[in-house]
GROMACS .gro file of C-alpha atoms in nm:
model
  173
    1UNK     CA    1  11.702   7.767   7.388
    2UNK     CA    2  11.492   8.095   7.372
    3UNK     CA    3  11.343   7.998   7.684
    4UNK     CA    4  11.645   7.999   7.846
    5UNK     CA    5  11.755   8.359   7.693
    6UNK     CA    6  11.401   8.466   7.791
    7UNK     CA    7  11.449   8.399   8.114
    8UNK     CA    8  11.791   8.532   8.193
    9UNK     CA    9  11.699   8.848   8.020
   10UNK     CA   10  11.386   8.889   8.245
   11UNK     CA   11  11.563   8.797   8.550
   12UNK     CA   12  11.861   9.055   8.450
   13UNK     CA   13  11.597   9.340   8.400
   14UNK     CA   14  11.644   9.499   8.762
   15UNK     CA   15  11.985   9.516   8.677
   16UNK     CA   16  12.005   9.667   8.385
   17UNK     CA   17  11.773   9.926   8.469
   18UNK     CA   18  11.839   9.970   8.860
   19UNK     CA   19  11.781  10.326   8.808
   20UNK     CA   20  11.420  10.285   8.661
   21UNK     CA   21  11.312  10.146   9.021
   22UNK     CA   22  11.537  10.395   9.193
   23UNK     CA   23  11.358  10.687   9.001
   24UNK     CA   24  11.002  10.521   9.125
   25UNK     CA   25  11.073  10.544   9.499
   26UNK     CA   26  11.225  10.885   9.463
   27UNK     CA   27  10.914  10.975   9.340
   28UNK     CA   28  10.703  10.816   9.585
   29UNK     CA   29  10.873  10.966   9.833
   30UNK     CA   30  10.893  11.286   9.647
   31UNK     CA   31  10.520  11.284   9.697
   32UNK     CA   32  10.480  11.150  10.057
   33UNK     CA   33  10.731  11.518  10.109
   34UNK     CA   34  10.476  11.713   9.853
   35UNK     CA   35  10.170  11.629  10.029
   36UNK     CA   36  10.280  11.657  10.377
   37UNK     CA   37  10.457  12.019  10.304
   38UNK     CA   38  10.119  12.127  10.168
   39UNK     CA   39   9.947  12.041  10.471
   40UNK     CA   40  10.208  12.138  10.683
   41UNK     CA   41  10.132  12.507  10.530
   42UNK     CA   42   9.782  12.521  10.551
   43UNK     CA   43   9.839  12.414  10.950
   44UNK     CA   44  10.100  12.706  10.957
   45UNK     CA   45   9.826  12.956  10.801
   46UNK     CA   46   9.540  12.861  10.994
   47UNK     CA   47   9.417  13.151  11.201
   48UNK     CA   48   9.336  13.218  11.568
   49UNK     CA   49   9.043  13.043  11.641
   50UNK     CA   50   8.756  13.328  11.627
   51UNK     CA   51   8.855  13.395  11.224
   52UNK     CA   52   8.756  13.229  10.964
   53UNK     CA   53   8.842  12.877  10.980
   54UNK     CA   54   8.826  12.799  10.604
   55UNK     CA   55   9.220  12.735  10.553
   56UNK     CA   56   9.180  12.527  10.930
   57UNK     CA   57   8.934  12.264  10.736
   58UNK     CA   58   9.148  12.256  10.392
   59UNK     CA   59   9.473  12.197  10.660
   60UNK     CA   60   9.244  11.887  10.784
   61UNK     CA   61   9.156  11.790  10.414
   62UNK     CA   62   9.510  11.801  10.308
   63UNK     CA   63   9.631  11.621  10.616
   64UNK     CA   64   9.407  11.349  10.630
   65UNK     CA   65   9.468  11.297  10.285
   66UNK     CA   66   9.838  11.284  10.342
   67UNK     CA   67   9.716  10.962  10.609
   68UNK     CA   68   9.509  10.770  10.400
   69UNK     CA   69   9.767  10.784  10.102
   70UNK     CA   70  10.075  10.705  10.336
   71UNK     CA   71   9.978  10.572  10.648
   72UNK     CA   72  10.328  10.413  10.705
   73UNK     CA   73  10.524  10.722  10.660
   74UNK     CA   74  10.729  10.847  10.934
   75UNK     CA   75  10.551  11.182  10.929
   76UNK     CA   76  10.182  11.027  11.050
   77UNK     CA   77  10.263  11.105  11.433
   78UNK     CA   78  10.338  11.451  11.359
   79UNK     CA   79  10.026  11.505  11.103
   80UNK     CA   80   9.817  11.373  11.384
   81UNK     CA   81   9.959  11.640  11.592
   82UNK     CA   82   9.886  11.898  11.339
   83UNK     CA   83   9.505  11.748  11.279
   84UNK     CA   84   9.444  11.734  11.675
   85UNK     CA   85   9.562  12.105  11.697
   86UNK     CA   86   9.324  12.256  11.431
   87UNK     CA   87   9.058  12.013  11.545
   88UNK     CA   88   9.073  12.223  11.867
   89UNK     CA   89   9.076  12.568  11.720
   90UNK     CA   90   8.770  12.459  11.532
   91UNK     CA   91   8.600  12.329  11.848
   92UNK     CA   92   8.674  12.631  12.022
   93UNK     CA   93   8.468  12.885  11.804
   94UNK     CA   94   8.181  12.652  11.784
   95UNK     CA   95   8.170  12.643  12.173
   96UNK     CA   96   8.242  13.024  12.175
   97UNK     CA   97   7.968  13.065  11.855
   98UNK     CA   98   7.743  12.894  12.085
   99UNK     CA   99   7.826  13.077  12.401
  100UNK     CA  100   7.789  13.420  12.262
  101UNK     CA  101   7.427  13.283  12.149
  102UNK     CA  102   7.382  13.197  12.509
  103UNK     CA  103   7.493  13.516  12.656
  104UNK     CA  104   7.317  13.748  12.449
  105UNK     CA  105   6.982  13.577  12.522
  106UNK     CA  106   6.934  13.405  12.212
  107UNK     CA  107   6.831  13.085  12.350
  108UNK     CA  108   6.702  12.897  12.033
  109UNK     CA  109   7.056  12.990  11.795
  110UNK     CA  110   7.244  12.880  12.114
  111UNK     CA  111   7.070  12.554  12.151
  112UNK     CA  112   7.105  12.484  11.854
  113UNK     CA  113   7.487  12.523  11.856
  114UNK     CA  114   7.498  12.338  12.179
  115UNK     CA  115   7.381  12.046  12.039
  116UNK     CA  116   7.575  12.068  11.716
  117UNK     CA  117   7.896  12.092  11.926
  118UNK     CA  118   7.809  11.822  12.123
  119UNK     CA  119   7.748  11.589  11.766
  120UNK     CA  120   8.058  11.713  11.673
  121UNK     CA  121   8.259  11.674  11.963
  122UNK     CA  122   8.155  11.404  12.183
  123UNK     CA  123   8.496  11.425  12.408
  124UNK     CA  124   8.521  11.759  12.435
  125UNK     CA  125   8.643  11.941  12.754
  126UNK     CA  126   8.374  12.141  12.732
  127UNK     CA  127   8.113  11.923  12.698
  128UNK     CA  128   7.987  11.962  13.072
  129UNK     CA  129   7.938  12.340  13.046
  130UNK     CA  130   7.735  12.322  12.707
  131UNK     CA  131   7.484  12.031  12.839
  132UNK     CA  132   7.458  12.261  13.108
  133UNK     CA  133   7.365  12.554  12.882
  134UNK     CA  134   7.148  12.331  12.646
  135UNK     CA  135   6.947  12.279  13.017
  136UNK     CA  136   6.901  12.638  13.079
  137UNK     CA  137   6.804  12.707  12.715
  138UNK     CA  138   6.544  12.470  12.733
  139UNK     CA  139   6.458  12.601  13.037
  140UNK     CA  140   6.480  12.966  12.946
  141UNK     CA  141   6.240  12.838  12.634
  142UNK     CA  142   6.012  12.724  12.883
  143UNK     CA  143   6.058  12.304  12.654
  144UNK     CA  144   6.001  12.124  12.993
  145UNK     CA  145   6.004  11.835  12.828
  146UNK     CA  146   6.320  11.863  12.683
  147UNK     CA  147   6.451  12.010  12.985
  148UNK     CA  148   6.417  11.692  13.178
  149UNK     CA  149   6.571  11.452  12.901
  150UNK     CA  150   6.855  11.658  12.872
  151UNK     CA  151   6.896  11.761  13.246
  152UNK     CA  152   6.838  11.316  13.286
  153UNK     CA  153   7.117  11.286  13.064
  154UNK     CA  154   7.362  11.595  13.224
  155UNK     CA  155   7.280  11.445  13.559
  156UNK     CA  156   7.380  11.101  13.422
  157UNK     CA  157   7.718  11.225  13.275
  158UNK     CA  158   7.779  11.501  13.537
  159UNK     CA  159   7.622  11.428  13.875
  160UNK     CA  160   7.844  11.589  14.095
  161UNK     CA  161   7.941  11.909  13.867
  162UNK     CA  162   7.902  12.251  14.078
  163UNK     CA  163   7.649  12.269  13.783
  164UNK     CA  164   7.451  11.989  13.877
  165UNK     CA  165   7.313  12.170  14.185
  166UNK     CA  166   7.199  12.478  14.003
  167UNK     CA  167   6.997  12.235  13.751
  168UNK     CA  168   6.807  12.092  14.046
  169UNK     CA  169   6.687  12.432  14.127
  170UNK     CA  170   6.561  12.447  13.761
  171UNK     CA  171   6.406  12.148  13.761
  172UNK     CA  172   6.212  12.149  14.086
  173UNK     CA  173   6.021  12.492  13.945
   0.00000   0.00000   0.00000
């Protein structure tokens, strides 16, 4: 007999306290909103892309958090969107970081920067210009031998580029 009362008071437990489990999802969902509105600000304060890009990365953090704890919520399109967005900005100044190193003659610092951009973004748009850049700054350091690895490897990815022709001329000197 106290089995049977056992059991049909632990089967009538969702009833009696529907609004326990009600309260749980609210909350759940009350923190899917949290986290996403916190990234959503960040993304909405992160600054042109030559500033400082501190509040960019925390945007990223906060967004990529808001992923890995809810990747089923309905908001994981548009966080992508906002990630994407702030990825760019980001790989923007490095290329421009890396470009002003280049056009100021500092041919080390811009290598350098070159080849951390290209680590860092491997699909870039830009990619073609800065292996072509990472040529002439090996070239301009007079690094022949890294000059023909990475001018192999430009003429690989890029063999018809406008570009292409003007790191012939390099490399036949």
């Amino acid at each position: 007999m106290n089995k049977i009362i056992f059991f049909i008071s632990v089967l009538s437990i969702p009833f009696l306290h529907k609004g326990c489990f009600t309260d749980i999802t609210e909350k759940i969902s009350y923190e899917d909103q949290i986290l996403f509105e916190k990234g959503r600000r960040y993304f909405l304060s992160s600054p042109n892309f030559d500033l400082d890009q501190t509040k960019t990365k925390i945007a990223i953090e906060k967004l990529s958090q808001f992923i890995k704890d809810y990747p089923n919520s309905t908001k994981v399109k548009e966080v992508y969107n906002f990630i994407e967005k702030l990825l760019n900005k980001i790989e923007k100044k490095d290329y421009n970081i890396a470009n002003y190193y280049f056009l100021t003659q500092k041919y080390q610092s811009s290598l350098i920067c070159f080849q951390d951009f290209i680590k860092n973004f491997p699909k870039s748009s830009l990619k073609e210009e800065a292996m072509y850049k990472i040529c002439v700054c090996q070239h301009k350091l007079s690094n022949r031998k890294n000059f023909i690895k990475s001018y192999d490897e430009y003429m690989k990815n890029f063999p018809y580029s406008s570009n292409a022709k003007k790191l012939e001329i390099l490399y036949k000197n």
